[in-house]
Each structure stands twice: as structure tokens, then as C-alpha cells.
Short mmCIF file of C-alpha atoms in Angstrom, two decimals:
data_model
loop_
_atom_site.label_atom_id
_atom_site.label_comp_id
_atom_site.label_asym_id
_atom_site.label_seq_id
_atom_site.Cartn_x
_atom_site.Cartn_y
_atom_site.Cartn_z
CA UNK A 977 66.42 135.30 120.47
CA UNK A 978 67.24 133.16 117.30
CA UNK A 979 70.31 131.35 116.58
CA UNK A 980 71.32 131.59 112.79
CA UNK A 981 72.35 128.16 111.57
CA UNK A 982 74.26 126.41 108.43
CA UNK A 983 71.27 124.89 106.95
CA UNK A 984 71.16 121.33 105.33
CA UNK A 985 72.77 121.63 101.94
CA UNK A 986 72.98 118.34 99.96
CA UNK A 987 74.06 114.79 100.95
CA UNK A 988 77.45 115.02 99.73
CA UNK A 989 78.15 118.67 101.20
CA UNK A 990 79.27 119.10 104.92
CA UNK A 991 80.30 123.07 104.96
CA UNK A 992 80.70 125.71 103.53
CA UNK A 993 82.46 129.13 103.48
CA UNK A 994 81.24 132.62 104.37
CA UNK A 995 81.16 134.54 101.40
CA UNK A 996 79.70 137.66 102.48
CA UNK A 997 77.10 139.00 105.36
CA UNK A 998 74.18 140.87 103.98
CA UNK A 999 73.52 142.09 106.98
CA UNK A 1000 75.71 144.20 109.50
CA UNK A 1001 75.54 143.50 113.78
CA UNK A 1002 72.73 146.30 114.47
CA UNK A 1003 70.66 145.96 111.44
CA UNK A 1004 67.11 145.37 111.79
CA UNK A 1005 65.97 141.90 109.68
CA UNK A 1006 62.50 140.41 108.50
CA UNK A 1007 61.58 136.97 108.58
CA UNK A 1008 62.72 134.72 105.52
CA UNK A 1009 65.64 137.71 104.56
CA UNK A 1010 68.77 136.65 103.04
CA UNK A 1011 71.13 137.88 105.64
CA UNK A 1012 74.80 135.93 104.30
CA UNK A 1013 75.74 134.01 101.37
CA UNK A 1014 77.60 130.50 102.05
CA UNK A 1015 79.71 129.55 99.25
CA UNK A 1016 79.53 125.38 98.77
CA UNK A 1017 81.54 123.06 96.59
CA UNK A 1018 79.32 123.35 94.10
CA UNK A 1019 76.83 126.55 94.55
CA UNK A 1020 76.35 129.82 96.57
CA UNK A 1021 73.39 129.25 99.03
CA UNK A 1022 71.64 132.12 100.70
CA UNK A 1023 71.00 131.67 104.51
CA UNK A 1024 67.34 133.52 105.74
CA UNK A 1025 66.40 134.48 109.38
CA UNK A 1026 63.71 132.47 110.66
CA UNK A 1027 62.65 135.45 112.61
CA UNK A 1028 62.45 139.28 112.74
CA UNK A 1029 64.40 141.41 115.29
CA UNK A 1030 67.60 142.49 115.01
CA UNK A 1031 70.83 140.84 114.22
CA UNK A 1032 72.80 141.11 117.44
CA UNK A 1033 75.99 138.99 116.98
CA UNK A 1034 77.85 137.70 114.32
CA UNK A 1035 80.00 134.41 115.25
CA UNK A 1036 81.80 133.58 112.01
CA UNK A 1037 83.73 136.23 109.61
CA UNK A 1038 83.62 136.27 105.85
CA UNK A 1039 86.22 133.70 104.57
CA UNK A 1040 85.29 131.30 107.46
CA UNK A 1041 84.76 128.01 106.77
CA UNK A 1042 81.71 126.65 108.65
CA UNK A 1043 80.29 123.45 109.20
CA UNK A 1044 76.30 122.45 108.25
CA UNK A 1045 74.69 122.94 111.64
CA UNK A 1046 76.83 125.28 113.36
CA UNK A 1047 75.72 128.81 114.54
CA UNK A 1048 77.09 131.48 112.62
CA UNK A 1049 74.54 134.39 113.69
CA UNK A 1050 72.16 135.60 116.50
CA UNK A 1051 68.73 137.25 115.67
CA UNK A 1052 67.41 138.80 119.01
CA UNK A 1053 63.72 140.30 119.30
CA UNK A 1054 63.08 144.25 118.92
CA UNK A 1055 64.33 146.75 116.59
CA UNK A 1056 67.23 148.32 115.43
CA UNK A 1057 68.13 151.92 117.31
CA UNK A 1058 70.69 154.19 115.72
CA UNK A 1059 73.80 153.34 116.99
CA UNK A 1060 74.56 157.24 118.38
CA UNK A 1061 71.58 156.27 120.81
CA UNK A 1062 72.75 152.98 121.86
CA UNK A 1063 76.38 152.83 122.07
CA UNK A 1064 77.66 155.41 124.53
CA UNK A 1065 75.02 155.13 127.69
CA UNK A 1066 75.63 151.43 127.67
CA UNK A 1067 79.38 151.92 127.61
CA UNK A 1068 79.56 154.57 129.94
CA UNK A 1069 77.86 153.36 133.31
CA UNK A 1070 80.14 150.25 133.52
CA UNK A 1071 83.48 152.21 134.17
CA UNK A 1072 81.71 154.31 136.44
CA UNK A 1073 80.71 151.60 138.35
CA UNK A 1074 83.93 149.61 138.99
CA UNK A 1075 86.49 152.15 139.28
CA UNK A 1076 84.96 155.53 140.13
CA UNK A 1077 88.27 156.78 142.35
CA UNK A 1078 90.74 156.48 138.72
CA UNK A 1079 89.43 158.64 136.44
CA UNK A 1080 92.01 158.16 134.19
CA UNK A 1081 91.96 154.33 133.89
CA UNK A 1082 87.92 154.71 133.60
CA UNK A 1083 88.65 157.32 130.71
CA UNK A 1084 91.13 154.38 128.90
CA UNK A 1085 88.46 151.83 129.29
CA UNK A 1086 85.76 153.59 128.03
CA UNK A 1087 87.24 154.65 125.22
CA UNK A 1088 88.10 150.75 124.35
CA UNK A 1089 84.61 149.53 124.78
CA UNK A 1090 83.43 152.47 123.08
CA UNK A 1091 85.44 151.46 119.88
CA UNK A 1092 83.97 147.72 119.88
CA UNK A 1093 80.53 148.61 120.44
CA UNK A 1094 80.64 151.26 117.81
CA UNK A 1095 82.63 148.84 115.27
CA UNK A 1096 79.44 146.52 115.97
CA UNK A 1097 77.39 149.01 115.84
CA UNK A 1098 77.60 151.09 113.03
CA UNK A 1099 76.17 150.98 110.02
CA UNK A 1100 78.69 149.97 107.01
CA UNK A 1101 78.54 147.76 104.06
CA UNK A 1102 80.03 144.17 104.49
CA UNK A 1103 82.56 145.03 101.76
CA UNK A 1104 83.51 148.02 103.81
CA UNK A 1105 83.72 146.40 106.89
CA UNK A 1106 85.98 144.16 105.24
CA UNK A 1107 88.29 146.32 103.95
CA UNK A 1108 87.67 148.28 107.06
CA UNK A 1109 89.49 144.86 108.87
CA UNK A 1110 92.43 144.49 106.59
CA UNK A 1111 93.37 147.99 106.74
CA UNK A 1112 93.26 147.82 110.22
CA UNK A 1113 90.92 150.90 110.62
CA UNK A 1114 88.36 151.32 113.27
CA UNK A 1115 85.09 151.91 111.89
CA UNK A 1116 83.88 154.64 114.48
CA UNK A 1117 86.33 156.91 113.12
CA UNK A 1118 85.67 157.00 109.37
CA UNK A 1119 83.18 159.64 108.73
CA UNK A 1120 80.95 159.20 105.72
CA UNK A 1121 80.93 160.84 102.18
CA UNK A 1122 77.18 160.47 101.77
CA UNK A 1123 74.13 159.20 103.83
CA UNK A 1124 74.68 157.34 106.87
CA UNK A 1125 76.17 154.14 106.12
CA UNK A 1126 80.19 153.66 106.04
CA UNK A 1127 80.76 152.63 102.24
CA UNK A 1128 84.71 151.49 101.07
CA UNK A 1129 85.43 154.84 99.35
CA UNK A 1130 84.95 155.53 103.16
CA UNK A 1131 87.15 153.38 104.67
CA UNK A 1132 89.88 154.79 101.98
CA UNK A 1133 90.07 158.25 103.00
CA UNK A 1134 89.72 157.61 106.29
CA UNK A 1135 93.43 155.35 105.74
CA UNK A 1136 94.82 158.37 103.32
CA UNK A 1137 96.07 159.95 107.00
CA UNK A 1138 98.89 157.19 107.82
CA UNK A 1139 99.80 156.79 104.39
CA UNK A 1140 103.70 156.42 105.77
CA UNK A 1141 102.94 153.40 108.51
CA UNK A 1142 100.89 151.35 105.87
CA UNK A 1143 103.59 150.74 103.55
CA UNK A 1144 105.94 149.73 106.52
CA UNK A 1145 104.34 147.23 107.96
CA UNK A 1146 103.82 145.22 104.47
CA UNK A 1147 107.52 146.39 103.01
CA UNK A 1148 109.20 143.87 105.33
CA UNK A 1149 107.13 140.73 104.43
CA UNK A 1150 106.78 141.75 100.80
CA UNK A 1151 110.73 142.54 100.78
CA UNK A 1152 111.90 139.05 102.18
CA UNK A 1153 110.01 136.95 99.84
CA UNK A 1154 111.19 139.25 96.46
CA UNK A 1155 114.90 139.18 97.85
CA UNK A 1156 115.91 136.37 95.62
CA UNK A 1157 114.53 138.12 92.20
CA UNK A 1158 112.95 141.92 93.03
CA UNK A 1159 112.77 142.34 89.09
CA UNK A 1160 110.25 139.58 88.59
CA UNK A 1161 107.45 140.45 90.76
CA UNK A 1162 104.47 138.07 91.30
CA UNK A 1163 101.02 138.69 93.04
CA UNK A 1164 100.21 135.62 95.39
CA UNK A 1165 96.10 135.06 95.91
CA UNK A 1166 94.24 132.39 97.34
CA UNK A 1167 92.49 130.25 95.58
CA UNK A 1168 88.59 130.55 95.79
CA UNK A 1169 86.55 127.50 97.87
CA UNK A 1170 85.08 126.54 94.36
CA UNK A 1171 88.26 126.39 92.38
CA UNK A 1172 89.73 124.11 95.26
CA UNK A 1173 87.26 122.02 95.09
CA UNK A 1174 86.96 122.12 90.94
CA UNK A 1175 91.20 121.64 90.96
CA UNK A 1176 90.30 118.40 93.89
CA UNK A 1177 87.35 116.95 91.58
CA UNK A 1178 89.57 116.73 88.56
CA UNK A 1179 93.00 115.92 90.08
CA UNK A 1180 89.91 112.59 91.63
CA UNK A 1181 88.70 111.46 88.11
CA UNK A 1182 92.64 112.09 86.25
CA UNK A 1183 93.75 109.31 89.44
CA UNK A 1184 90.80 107.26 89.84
CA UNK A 1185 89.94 106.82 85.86
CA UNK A 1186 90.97 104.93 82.99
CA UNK A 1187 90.42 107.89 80.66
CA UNK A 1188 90.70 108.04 77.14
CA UNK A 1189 89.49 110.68 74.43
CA UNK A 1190 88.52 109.71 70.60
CA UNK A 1191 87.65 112.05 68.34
CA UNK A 1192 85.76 112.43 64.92
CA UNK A 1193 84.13 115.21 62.81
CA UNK A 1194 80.87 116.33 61.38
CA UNK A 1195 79.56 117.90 58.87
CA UNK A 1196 77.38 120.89 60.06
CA UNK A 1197 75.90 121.82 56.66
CA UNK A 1198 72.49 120.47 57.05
CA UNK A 1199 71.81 121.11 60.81
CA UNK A 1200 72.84 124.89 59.93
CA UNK A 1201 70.16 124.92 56.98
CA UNK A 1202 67.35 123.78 58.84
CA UNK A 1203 67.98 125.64 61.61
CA UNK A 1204 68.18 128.66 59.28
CA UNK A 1205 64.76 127.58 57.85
CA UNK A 1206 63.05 126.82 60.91
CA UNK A 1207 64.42 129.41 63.19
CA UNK A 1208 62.10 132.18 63.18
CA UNK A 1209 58.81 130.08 62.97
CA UNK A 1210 60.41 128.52 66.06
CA UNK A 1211 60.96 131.58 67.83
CA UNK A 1212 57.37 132.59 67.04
CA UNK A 1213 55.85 129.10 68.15
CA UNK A 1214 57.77 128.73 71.30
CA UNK A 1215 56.99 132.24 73.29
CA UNK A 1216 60.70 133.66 71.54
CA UNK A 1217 62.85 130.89 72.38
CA UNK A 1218 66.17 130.70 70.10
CA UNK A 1219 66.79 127.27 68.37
CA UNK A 1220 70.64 126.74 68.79
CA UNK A 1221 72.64 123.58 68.50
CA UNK A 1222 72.46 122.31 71.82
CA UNK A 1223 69.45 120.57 71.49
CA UNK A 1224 70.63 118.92 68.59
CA UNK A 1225 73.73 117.86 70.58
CA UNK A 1226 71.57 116.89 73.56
CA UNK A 1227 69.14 115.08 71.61
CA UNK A 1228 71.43 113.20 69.02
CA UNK A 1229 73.04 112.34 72.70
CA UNK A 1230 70.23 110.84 74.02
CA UNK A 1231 69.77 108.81 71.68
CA UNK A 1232 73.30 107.55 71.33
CA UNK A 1233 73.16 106.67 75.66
CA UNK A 1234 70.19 104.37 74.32
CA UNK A 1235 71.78 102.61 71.93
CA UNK A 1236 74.86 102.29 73.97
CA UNK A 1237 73.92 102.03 77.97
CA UNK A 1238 77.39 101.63 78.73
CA UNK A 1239 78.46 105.35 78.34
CA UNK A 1240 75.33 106.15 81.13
CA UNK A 1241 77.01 104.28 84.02
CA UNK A 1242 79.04 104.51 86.39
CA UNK A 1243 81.14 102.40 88.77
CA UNK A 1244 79.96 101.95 92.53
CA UNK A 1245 82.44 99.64 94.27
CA UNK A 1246 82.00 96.61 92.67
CA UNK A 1247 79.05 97.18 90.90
CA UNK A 1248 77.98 98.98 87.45
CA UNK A 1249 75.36 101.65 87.57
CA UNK A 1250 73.64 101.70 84.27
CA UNK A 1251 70.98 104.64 84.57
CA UNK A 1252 67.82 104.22 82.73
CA UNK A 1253 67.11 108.07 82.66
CA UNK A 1254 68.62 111.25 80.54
CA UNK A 1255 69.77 114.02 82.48
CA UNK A 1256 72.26 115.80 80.99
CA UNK A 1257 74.90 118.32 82.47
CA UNK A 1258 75.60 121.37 80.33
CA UNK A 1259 79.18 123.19 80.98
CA UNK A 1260 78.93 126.39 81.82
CA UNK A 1261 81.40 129.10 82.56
CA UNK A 1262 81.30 131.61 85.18
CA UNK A 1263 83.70 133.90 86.38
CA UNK A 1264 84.59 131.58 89.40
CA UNK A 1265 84.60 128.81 87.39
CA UNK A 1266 83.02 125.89 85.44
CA UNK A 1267 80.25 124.44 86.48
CA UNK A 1268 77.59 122.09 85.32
CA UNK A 1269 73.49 122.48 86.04
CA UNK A 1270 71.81 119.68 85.02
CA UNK A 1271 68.96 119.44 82.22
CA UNK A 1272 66.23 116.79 83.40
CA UNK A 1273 64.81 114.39 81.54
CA UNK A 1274 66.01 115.23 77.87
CA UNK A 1275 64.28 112.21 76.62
CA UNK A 1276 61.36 113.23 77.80
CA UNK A 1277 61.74 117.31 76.52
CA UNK A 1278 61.17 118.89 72.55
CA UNK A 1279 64.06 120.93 71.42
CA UNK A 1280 62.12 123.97 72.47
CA UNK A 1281 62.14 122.95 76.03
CA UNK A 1282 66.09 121.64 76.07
CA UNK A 1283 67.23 125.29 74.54
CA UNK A 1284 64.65 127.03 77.39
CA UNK A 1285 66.22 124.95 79.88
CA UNK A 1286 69.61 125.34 78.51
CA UNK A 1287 68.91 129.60 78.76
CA UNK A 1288 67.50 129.64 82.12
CA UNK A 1289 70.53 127.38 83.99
CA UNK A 1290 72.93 129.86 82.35
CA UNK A 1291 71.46 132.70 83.27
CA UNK A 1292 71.53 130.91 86.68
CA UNK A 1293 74.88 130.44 86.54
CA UNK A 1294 75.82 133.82 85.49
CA UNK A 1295 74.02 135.34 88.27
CA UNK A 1296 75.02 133.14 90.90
CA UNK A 1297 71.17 132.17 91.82
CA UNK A 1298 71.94 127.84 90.91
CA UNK A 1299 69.87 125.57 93.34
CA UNK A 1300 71.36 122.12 94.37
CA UNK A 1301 68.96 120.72 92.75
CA UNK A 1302 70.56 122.33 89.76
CA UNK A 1303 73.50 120.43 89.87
CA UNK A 1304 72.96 117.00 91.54
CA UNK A 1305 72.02 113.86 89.45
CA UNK A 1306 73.74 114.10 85.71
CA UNK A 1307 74.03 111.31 83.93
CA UNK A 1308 76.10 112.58 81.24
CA UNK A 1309 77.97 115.91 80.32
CA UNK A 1310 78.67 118.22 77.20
CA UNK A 1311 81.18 120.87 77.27
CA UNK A 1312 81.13 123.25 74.24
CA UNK A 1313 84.97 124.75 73.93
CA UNK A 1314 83.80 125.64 70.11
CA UNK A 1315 82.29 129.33 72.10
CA UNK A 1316 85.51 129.86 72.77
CA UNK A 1317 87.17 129.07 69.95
CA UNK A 1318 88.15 126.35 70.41
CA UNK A 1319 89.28 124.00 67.91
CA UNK A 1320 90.13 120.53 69.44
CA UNK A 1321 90.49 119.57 73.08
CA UNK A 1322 90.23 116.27 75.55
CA UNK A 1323 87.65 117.25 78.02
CA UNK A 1324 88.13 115.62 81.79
CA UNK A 1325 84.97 113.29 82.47
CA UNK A 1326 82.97 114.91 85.11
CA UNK A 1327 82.94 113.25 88.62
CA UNK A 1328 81.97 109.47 88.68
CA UNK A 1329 80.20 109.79 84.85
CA UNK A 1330 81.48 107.11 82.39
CA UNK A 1331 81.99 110.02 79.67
CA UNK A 1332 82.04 113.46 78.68
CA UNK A 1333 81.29 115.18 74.94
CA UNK A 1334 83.18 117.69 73.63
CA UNK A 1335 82.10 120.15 71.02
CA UNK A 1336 83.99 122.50 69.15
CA UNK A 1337 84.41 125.30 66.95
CA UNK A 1338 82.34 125.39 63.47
CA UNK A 1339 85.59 126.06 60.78
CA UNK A 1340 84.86 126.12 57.06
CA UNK A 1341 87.54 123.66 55.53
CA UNK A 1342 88.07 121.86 52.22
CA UNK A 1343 86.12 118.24 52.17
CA UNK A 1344 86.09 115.55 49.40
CA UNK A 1345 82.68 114.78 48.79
CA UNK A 1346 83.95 111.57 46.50
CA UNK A 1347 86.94 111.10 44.16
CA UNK A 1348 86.40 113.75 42.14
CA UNK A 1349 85.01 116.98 44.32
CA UNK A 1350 85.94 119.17 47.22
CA UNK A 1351 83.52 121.33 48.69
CA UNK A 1352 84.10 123.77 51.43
CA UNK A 1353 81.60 122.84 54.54
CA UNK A 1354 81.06 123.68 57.69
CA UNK A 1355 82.92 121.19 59.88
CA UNK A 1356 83.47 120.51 63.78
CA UNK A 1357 85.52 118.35 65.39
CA UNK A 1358 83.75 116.58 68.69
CA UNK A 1359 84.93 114.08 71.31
CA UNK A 1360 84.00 111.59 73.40
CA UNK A 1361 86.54 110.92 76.71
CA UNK A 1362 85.53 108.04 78.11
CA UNK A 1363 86.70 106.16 80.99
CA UNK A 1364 87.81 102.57 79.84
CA UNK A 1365 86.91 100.34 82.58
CA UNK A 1366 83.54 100.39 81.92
CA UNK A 1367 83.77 101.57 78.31
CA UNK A 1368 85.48 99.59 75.41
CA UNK A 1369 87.06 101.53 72.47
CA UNK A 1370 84.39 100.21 70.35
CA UNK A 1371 81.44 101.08 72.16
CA UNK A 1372 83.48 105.16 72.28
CA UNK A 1373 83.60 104.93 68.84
CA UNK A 1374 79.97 103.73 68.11
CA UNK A 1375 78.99 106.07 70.31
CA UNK A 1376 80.45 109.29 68.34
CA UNK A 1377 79.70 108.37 65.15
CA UNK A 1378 75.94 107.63 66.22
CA UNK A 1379 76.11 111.76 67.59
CA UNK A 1380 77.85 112.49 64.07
CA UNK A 1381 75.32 110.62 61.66
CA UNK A 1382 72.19 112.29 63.65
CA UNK A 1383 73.81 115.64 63.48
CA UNK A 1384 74.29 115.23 59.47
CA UNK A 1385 71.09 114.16 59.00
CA UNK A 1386 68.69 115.84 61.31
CA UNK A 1387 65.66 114.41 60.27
CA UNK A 1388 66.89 111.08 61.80
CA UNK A 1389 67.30 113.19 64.82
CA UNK A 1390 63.79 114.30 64.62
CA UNK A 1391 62.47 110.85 64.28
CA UNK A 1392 64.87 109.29 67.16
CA UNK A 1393 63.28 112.16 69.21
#
């Protein structure tokens, strides 16, 4: 027998919350198998069994929050028996042998272990077993549509037979609270562990900051022509990777942290943290939320390796698969609101960073070029929030129009790099 614990998940991260089981009591496992997904503050971690057998016994429920070290599983030796084999002989002799004179009370108590073995037992996706639980169905009953395992298109018909007692129970509750105004209906949800913790993290830095955005423009027109010059001999010399503008904006922000060491600190107590290397967070949205996976050692990287970087921690994202390691250590953050459509914005500093850049959407607009012309050029607006106790207004401003002067003339950037 194995016990199935919360593994070690980063230095800052004491639980997590059980966002779905893999695996189903009765199933047979292999060693190193996912068999549930924790969801962290910051990630989704998959938990393996250190062993193969069977999983016997389940101790926490999906939506559980669990601590790093408890048990949350059992993995005993053997294999996994079909659970018409294995449910009812087991069941069965233990009424028989405490009450054999009252048939009738042996009958009754049967039938109730009967239904938790086989609710154990059976085979059912976790999503049906879920639903299975807030319906209030028992799983040995629901008879499947195809093959042998209980799916949720299951667990519906088998609840399409007290379609009258359903509604009853949840009339009353939903009733009472739409008393006051029954024409303006609302739908109440809880919030997800991540978007707690995203709403806690910036509710932290809006209280414990001195923030303050400033703001300039630039001038996209000759990034955009070299790009379109370079960017298929790029793709072709760099295995197919795209050459977008986030290197640009990564590397013109490298440089910039150089020149001004300020805006890569942080406050720790009483002390300031300047941090002599260049990892840079990249803001990425999911369908849970933003997060930000970190890009290593920019100063160190070629634009080819940034944008590969910048591909791969997205794709990440997207699909749920970011590391830890993915997301600990930034330095500095960009957020890019212009894929959005977005045309000007304060972006919140993220965690105990000094600053955050903004970027924003590419708009053609009308532009003096001197006294006499106006030319219509590709312009964005970026910011810099900043948080002022370590960072004068000065230093913000240097800072931006450092990013805007390498961005209008990218063969500066080149050379910086």
C-alpha cells in the first residue's frame, strides 16, 4: 500500500485545491501516472503514483483544498477486478454474519453497503461522478449509453425520472434570495482558486505600492519595415520561428533596466534589491486568467530565441502544462493590451517588481514630422507604472523614452543587443 501525497510545490506555496481526479476508486494505475490535478496559486500541478496497484481510496473530493504533505489518495498492490465481481460477495457475507435471524433488516443493510461499494466501485468519469454528486444520484443505478464506463450524458438520463423533486428542492432557496427583485435574475458562481488569488495579489501591490503610470508614444514605422524585410529570411534561418515585436520590446527593455537599475528592484524590508540579471515576465491570458511565465536570461538570448521562448510559454499557458519554474523569479513584466485592442491602459505592477510595461494597440494617426508636414504613421502608445518609492518620476520617464528611441531606431536595438 501507497499513500498519495501533496507533493512539494514552491517555497511560497503551502496548498492547493483538487481540481479533478484522473483516476476513479477501482482503477488500476502505473507507476509515475498522473492520477489528479492540484490547482496552485499560480499553476496546475499533476500529482503521479509512486507505485502500481490499484487506487483503493480517495480521501479528498474535487474542490478540496489540501495542504502540501497531506494524504489525499491510497494506491494498494494488485489489480483492478470488474466491479460486478468484487462488490456483491464482499457485501453480502457481513449481514449474514451479524444478524442471520432478521432477514429483513439484513436485506436493508445490504442494500446500503451495496450502494457505497458500487459508487466506489464503478467505473465513471470524474466529471460524471461529479455531476453524479450534485444531482444527488447514485452511481450503481445509472446504466450506460455506450461501453462500460458511466459518462455525464449518463448521469442525465438517469436524473430525467424525478424531473418533479429536482426543481423542488432548489425552488425554495432560489425563491427566497429573488424575492426582493424576481425580474432581475442573477447567476451566483464561485470564484476559481486562481482568480482569488490573482484578485488577493493585486488588491497586495494597489495597498502596499506607491504606484504611478506615465505614458509616451512611438513611432512603429521602422520596426514594422525591417521586420517586413527580414521576416521570412528569419523564419528560414531559425527552424520557422516568427519574428514579432516582442523581442523588440523585450530587448529595447533590457537594455533600458541597464541603464536604469532602479526599475529592476525591489523592496525587501528595509533593504533595496537591485537584480543584476534579465528575466522577464510575459502576460499571458488564459481562460482562468492572467498569468505570467517567465523568459530567462533575455540579455543573454537573440531575438530568435526570446520569440521561441515567448511561443512555447504560451502554448504552455494555453494548455495548462506551466511548470513553477515557469513562473518564479521575474524581474520585470510586459503586458501587451494592444492584442486586444487596446488603446491606452495603466497596468498593475506585478507582485513585489518595481514596474510593469504596457504595450498597446498599433493605430495609424496623423503626425507632424516638423512645421510644415503630417504624415500618417503607425503609432502606439506604451507605459511604464512604476512604484515610486524606489522609482523617481525621472528615472520612469528616462526609462520609456530609452524603450521608445530603440524601438524607432532598431538598429540601435541591434547594437545594444
Amino acid at each position: 500500500m501507497s499513500e498519495v501525497k501533496v507533493p512539494e510545490l514552491a517555497e511560497s506555496i503551502t496548498e492547493g485545491t483538487i481540481s479533478e481526479w484522473l483516476k476513479s476508486v477501482g482503477d488500476q494505475v502505473e507507476k509515475g501516472e498522473n492520477i489528479v490535478e492540484l490547482e496552485t496559486d499560480k499553476v496546475n500541478v499533476e500529482v503521479i503514483s509512486e507505485v502500481a496497484g490499484v487506487l483503493t481510496e480517495i480521501k479528498a473530493e474535487e474542490g478540496d483544498t489540501v495542504e502540501v504533505g497531506s494524504v489525499i489518495a491510497v494506491v494498494s498492490d494488485g489489480e483492478a477486478q470488474p466491479a460486478s465481481n468484487d462488490a456483491k460477495p464482499e457485501k453480502q457475507e457481513e449481514p449474514s454474519k451479524e444478524d442471520a435471524g432478521k432477514p429483513e433488516a439484513t436485506e436493508a443493510t445490504e442494500t446500503k453497503e451495496e450502494s457505497v461499494s458500487s459508487n466506489e466501485r464503478i467505473q465513471a468519469t470524474p466529471s460524471a461522478r461529479r455531476l453524479a454528486r450534485e444531482k444527488g444520484i447514485d452511481l450503481s443505478k445509472v446504466k450506460t449509453q455506450a461501453g462500460d464506463v458511466i459518462r455525464p450524458e449518463d448521469v442525465e438520463s438517469a436524473a430525467k425520472p424525478q424531473p418533479q423533486a429536482k426543481p423542488a428542492e432548489k425552488s425554495q432557496p432560489a425563491q427566497a434570495k429573488s424575492n426582493d427583485n424576481p425580474s432581475k435574475p442573477v447567476v451566483r458562481e464561485k470564484l476559481s482558486r486562481r482568480r482569488q488569488t490573482i484578485a488577493k495579489k493585486l488588491l497586495e501591490v494597489s495597498n502596499n505600492t506607491a504606484m504611478l503610470t506615465t505614458f509616451n508614444e512611438v513611432d512603429m514605422t521602422n520596426v514594422m519595415e525591417l521586420r517586413k524585410r527580414k521576416k521570412e529570411k528569419f523564419q528560414e534561418d531559425h527552424n520557422g520561428t516568427r519574428l514579432g515585436f516582442m523581442s523588440f520590446f523585450t530587448k529595447a527593455a533590457v537594455a533600458a533596466l541597464k541603464k536604469y537599475p532602479d526599475v529592476n528592484a525591489e523592496i525587501d524590508g528595509t533593504d533595496l534589491v537591485l537584480k543584476q540579471f534579465y528575466d522577464i515576465g510575459i502576460a499571458v491570458s488564459t481562460e482562468e486568467g492572467l498569468v505570467v511565465p517567465i523568459v530567462k536570461d533575455c540579455d543573454k538570448k537573440n531575438f530568435a530565441e526570446i520569440e521561441q521562448d515567448i511561443v512555447d510559454l504560451a502554448v504552455k499557458a494555453k494548455d495548462k502544462k506551466l511548470g513553477l519554474d515557469d513562473m518564479m523569479g521575474g524581474s520585470f513584466t510586459i503586458t501587451n493590451g494592444g492584442v486586444f485592442g487596446s488603446l491606452m491602459s495603466t497596468p498593475i505592477i506585478n507582485g513585489t517588481q518595481a514596474a510593469i510595461l504596457g504595450m498597446h494597440s498599433i493605430v495609424t494617426r496623423p503626425i507632424a514630422i516638423d512645421k510644415d508636414r503630417m504624415e500618417n504613421r503607425p503609432m502606439m502608445y506604451i507605459a511604464l507604472s512604476y512604484d515610486h518609492r524606489i522609482i523617481d518620476g525621472k528615472q520612469a520617464v528616462g526609462f520609456l523614452k530609452t524603450i521608445k528611441d530603440l524601438i524607432e531606431n532598431p538598429e540601435d536595438l541591434l547594437l545594444e543587443s
